[in-house]
mmCIF file of C-alpha atoms and ligand atoms in Angstrom:
data_model
loop_
_atom_site.group_PDB
_atom_site.id
_atom_site.type_symbol
_atom_site.label_atom_id
_atom_site.label_comp_id
_atom_site.label_asym_id
_atom_site.label_seq_id
_atom_site.Cartn_x
_atom_site.Cartn_y
_atom_site.Cartn_z
ATOM 1 C CA UNK A 1 -40.432 53.901 5.626
ATOM 2 C CA UNK A 2 -40.497 52.974 1.759
ATOM 3 C CA UNK A 3 -43.212 50.362 2.370
ATOM 4 C CA UNK A 4 -45.249 52.804 4.342
ATOM 5 C CA UNK A 5 -45.010 55.381 1.510
ATOM 6 C CA UNK A 6 -46.423 52.811 -0.887
ATOM 7 C CA UNK A 7 -49.144 51.860 1.374
ATOM 8 C CA UNK A 8 -50.272 55.657 1.904
ATOM 9 C CA UNK A 9 -49.815 56.403 -1.919
ATOM 10 C CA UNK A 10 -51.855 53.289 -2.617
ATOM 11 C CA UNK A 11 -54.652 54.444 -0.259
ATOM 12 C CA UNK A 12 -54.769 57.877 -1.716
ATOM 13 C CA UNK A 13 -54.845 56.705 -5.464
ATOM 14 C CA UNK A 14 -57.437 53.968 -4.335
ATOM 15 C CA UNK A 15 -59.655 56.671 -3.159
ATOM 16 C CA UNK A 16 -59.378 58.632 -6.373
ATOM 17 C CA UNK A 17 -59.966 55.322 -8.140
ATOM 18 C CA UNK A 18 -63.299 55.183 -6.574
ATOM 19 C CA UNK A 19 -64.199 58.409 -7.999
ATOM 20 C CA UNK A 20 -63.052 57.242 -11.458
ATOM 21 C CA UNK A 21 -65.166 53.930 -11.093
ATOM 22 C CA UNK A 22 -68.114 55.788 -10.060
ATOM 23 C CA UNK A 23 -67.965 58.669 -12.579
ATOM 24 C CA UNK A 24 -66.434 57.592 -15.631
ATOM 25 C CA UNK A 25 -69.077 54.990 -16.624
ATOM 26 C CA UNK A 26 -71.716 57.790 -16.337
ATOM 27 C CA UNK A 27 -69.647 60.422 -18.152
ATOM 28 C CA UNK A 28 -69.550 62.540 -15.305
ATOM 29 C CA UNK A 29 -66.416 65.007 -14.635
ATOM 30 C CA UNK A 30 -63.714 63.516 -12.239
ATOM 31 C CA UNK A 31 -62.990 66.867 -10.680
ATOM 32 C CA UNK A 32 -66.367 68.497 -10.100
ATOM 33 C CA UNK A 33 -68.535 68.496 -8.174
ATOM 34 C CA UNK A 34 -66.607 67.319 -5.117
ATOM 35 C CA UNK A 35 -67.599 63.921 -3.512
ATOM 36 C CA UNK A 36 -71.425 63.851 -2.340
ATOM 37 C CA UNK A 37 -73.653 61.254 -0.989
ATOM 38 C CA UNK A 38 -75.672 59.747 -3.782
ATOM 39 C CA UNK A 39 -78.542 59.405 -1.494
ATOM 40 C CA UNK A 40 -79.034 62.751 0.261
ATOM 41 C CA UNK A 41 -76.580 64.851 -1.711
ATOM 42 C CA UNK A 42 -74.781 66.174 1.305
ATOM 43 C CA UNK A 43 -71.131 66.962 0.366
ATOM 44 C CA UNK A 44 -68.561 64.717 1.943
ATOM 45 C CA UNK A 45 -66.049 66.537 4.165
ATOM 46 C CA UNK A 46 -62.481 65.648 3.974
ATOM 47 C CA UNK A 47 -62.443 63.790 7.443
ATOM 48 C CA UNK A 48 -65.203 61.374 6.138
ATOM 49 C CA UNK A 49 -63.140 60.969 2.993
ATOM 50 C CA UNK A 50 -60.153 59.348 4.622
ATOM 51 C CA UNK A 51 -59.442 56.026 2.808
ATOM 52 C CA UNK A 52 -60.805 53.064 4.812
ATOM 53 C CA UNK A 53 -60.536 54.741 8.281
ATOM 54 C CA UNK A 54 -63.562 57.060 7.475
ATOM 55 C CA UNK A 55 -65.605 53.866 6.094
ATOM 56 C CA UNK A 56 -64.688 52.142 9.481
ATOM 57 C CA UNK A 57 -65.490 55.424 11.524
ATOM 58 C CA UNK A 58 -68.780 55.929 9.856
ATOM 59 C CA UNK A 59 -69.666 52.056 10.132
ATOM 60 C CA UNK A 60 -70.256 52.242 6.291
ATOM 61 C CA UNK A 61 -73.065 54.822 6.256
ATOM 62 C CA UNK A 62 -73.624 58.397 4.994
ATOM 63 C CA UNK A 63 -73.129 60.750 7.986
ATOM 64 C CA UNK A 64 -76.061 62.708 7.007
ATOM 65 C CA UNK A 65 -78.875 60.274 5.918
ATOM 66 C CA UNK A 66 -77.223 56.767 7.232
ATOM 67 C CA UNK A 67 -77.463 55.314 3.564
ATOM 68 C CA UNK A 68 -75.017 52.563 3.435
ATOM 69 C CA UNK A 69 -71.708 53.315 1.520
ATOM 70 C CA UNK A 70 -70.884 50.586 -0.932
ATOM 71 C CA UNK A 71 -68.129 48.176 0.381
ATOM 72 C CA UNK A 72 -66.454 48.585 -2.934
ATOM 73 C CA UNK A 73 -64.977 51.669 -1.541
ATOM 74 C CA UNK A 74 -62.895 50.215 0.999
ATOM 75 C CA UNK A 75 -61.925 47.424 -0.933
ATOM 76 C CA UNK A 76 -60.641 49.286 -3.693
ATOM 77 C CA UNK A 77 -58.676 51.330 -1.315
ATOM 78 C CA UNK A 78 -56.973 48.164 0.425
ATOM 79 C CA UNK A 79 -56.406 46.204 -2.925
ATOM 80 C CA UNK A 80 -54.759 49.413 -4.547
ATOM 81 C CA UNK A 81 -52.522 49.771 -1.332
ATOM 82 C CA UNK A 82 -51.829 46.099 -1.270
ATOM 83 C CA UNK A 83 -50.797 46.232 -5.120
ATOM 84 C CA UNK A 84 -48.723 49.250 -4.596
ATOM 85 C CA UNK A 85 -46.732 47.692 -1.782
ATOM 86 C CA UNK A 86 -46.202 44.730 -3.799
ATOM 87 C CA UNK A 87 -44.820 46.955 -6.583
ATOM 88 C CA UNK A 88 -42.716 48.710 -4.121
ATOM 89 C CA UNK A 89 -41.387 45.382 -2.663
ATOM 90 C CA UNK A 90 -40.744 43.909 -6.084
ATOM 91 C CA UNK A 91 -38.884 47.159 -7.637
ATOM 92 C CA UNK A 92 -37.919 49.135 -4.628
ATOM 93 C CA UNK A 93 -38.052 53.065 -5.052
ATOM 94 C CA UNK A 94 -37.357 53.057 -8.792
ATOM 95 C CA UNK A 95 -39.342 54.371 -11.937
ATOM 96 C CA UNK A 96 -40.235 50.709 -12.536
ATOM 97 C CA UNK A 97 -42.265 50.538 -9.214
ATOM 98 C CA UNK A 98 -44.034 53.757 -10.236
ATOM 99 C CA UNK A 99 -44.848 52.430 -13.862
ATOM 100 C CA UNK A 100 -45.944 49.083 -12.345
ATOM 101 C CA UNK A 101 -48.275 50.993 -9.719
ATOM 102 C CA UNK A 102 -49.891 53.146 -12.299
ATOM 103 C CA UNK A 103 -50.634 50.123 -14.676
ATOM 104 C CA UNK A 104 -51.907 48.308 -11.548
ATOM 105 C CA UNK A 105 -54.162 51.364 -10.603
ATOM 106 C CA UNK A 106 -55.517 51.325 -14.312
ATOM 107 C CA UNK A 107 -56.270 47.507 -14.000
ATOM 108 C CA UNK A 108 -57.906 48.058 -10.634
ATOM 109 C CA UNK A 109 -60.358 50.828 -12.035
ATOM 110 C CA UNK A 110 -61.150 48.628 -15.088
ATOM 111 C CA UNK A 111 -61.666 45.620 -13.092
ATOM 112 C CA UNK A 112 -64.120 47.344 -10.790
ATOM 113 C CA UNK A 113 -65.852 49.020 -13.601
ATOM 114 C CA UNK A 114 -66.243 45.829 -15.508
ATOM 115 C CA UNK A 115 -67.651 44.313 -12.489
ATOM 116 C CA UNK A 116 -70.283 46.871 -12.075
ATOM 117 C CA UNK A 117 -70.966 47.855 -15.464
ATOM 118 C CA UNK A 118 -69.819 45.233 -17.808
ATOM 119 C CA UNK A 119 -67.988 47.756 -19.686
ATOM 120 C CA UNK A 120 -64.294 48.781 -20.262
ATOM 121 C CA UNK A 121 -64.483 52.453 -21.132
ATOM 122 C CA UNK A 122 -62.240 53.334 -24.103
ATOM 123 C CA UNK A 123 -61.456 56.325 -22.399
ATOM 124 C CA UNK A 124 -59.214 54.408 -20.048
ATOM 125 C CA UNK A 125 -58.096 51.396 -21.996
ATOM 126 C CA UNK A 126 -57.054 53.148 -25.114
ATOM 127 C CA UNK A 127 -54.658 55.687 -23.438
ATOM 128 C CA UNK A 128 -53.775 52.726 -21.071
ATOM 129 C CA UNK A 129 -52.641 50.832 -23.924
ATOM 130 C CA UNK A 130 -50.549 53.733 -25.244
ATOM 131 C CA UNK A 131 -49.235 54.562 -21.664
ATOM 132 C CA UNK A 132 -47.931 50.849 -21.325
ATOM 133 C CA UNK A 133 -46.171 51.124 -24.628
ATOM 134 C CA UNK A 134 -44.488 54.546 -23.688
ATOM 135 C CA UNK A 135 -43.886 53.325 -20.084
ATOM 136 C CA UNK A 136 -42.012 50.224 -21.511
ATOM 137 C CA UNK A 137 -40.029 52.417 -23.973
ATOM 138 C CA UNK A 138 -39.082 54.982 -20.922
ATOM 139 C CA UNK A 139 -37.945 52.029 -18.885
ATOM 140 C CA UNK A 140 -36.305 49.805 -21.367
ATOM 141 C CA UNK A 141 -37.434 46.842 -19.931
ATOM 142 C CA UNK A 142 -39.106 45.535 -23.063
ATOM 143 C CA UNK A 143 -38.163 46.854 -26.645
ATOM 144 C CA UNK A 144 -40.792 48.722 -28.693
ATOM 145 C CA UNK A 145 -40.990 45.548 -31.110
ATOM 146 C CA UNK A 146 -41.855 43.112 -28.254
ATOM 147 C CA UNK A 147 -44.193 45.890 -26.866
ATOM 148 C CA UNK A 148 -46.225 45.957 -30.218
ATOM 149 C CA UNK A 149 -45.977 42.298 -30.519
ATOM 150 C CA UNK A 150 -47.471 41.822 -26.963
ATOM 151 C CA UNK A 151 -50.546 44.240 -28.092
ATOM 152 C CA UNK A 152 -51.081 42.383 -31.466
ATOM 153 C CA UNK A 153 -50.494 38.700 -30.292
ATOM 154 C CA UNK A 154 -52.276 39.350 -26.599
ATOM 155 C CA UNK A 155 -55.128 41.155 -28.708
ATOM 156 C CA UNK A 156 -55.260 38.768 -31.361
ATOM 157 C CA UNK A 157 -55.480 35.804 -29.288
ATOM 158 C CA UNK A 158 -58.472 37.304 -27.474
ATOM 159 C CA UNK A 159 -59.898 38.202 -30.803
ATOM 160 C CA UNK A 160 -59.604 34.499 -31.798
ATOM 161 C CA UNK A 161 -61.306 33.584 -28.661
ATOM 162 C CA UNK A 162 -64.048 35.873 -29.069
ATOM 163 C CA UNK A 163 -64.798 34.711 -32.556
ATOM 164 C CA UNK A 164 -64.480 30.945 -31.627
ATOM 165 C CA UNK A 165 -66.819 31.300 -28.721
ATOM 166 C CA UNK A 166 -69.381 33.180 -30.351
ATOM 167 C CA UNK A 167 -69.308 36.100 -28.108
ATOM 168 C CA UNK A 168 -68.654 34.474 -24.913
ATOM 169 C CA UNK A 169 -66.092 37.055 -24.144
ATOM 170 C CA UNK A 170 -66.534 40.765 -24.849
ATOM 171 C CA UNK A 171 -64.419 42.739 -27.042
ATOM 172 C CA UNK A 172 -63.405 44.750 -23.873
ATOM 173 C CA UNK A 173 -61.483 41.658 -22.870
ATOM 174 C CA UNK A 174 -58.936 42.573 -25.687
ATOM 175 C CA UNK A 175 -58.309 46.082 -24.792
ATOM 176 C CA UNK A 176 -57.550 44.801 -21.054
ATOM 177 C CA UNK A 177 -54.043 43.383 -22.094
HETATM 178 ZN ZN1 LIG B 201 -76.406 60.796 2.434
#
């Protein structure tokens, strides 16, 4: 029962993350307009927008123009569902599971955006860092001192690597931890 809940929520959040991944780097609104095919502009009906199932049913193509839909869409949905399930199995139905799932969702979005665009948008990373600290405070798993220490030490370590490697790593690699 509980596992099924995490799978379904993971699929739905994964579907939303696909919107985030497609639109945030282009600075487009997440809410409007509704989903449309980038090829022909046809709006996508809810029944063609069901995570993974619609991709399979449509054989990975737009219903209107048959343009291939990126495999990123079902992959992001499946990965998010798997991670949410792992969070559910690890923590059970607790606030900790919700916090873990939220942070994992942020990491999925950042990873996919980084792969496609080689950027990590501040609009996700900076609130993500703040949310991480707040989540730690709320759940009491980590003290605020340790949390701040994590940001400084983790971020500082990557900063050293970036400086030492002469730009082999991007500044975004600091933000992701
Ligand atoms: Zn189309």
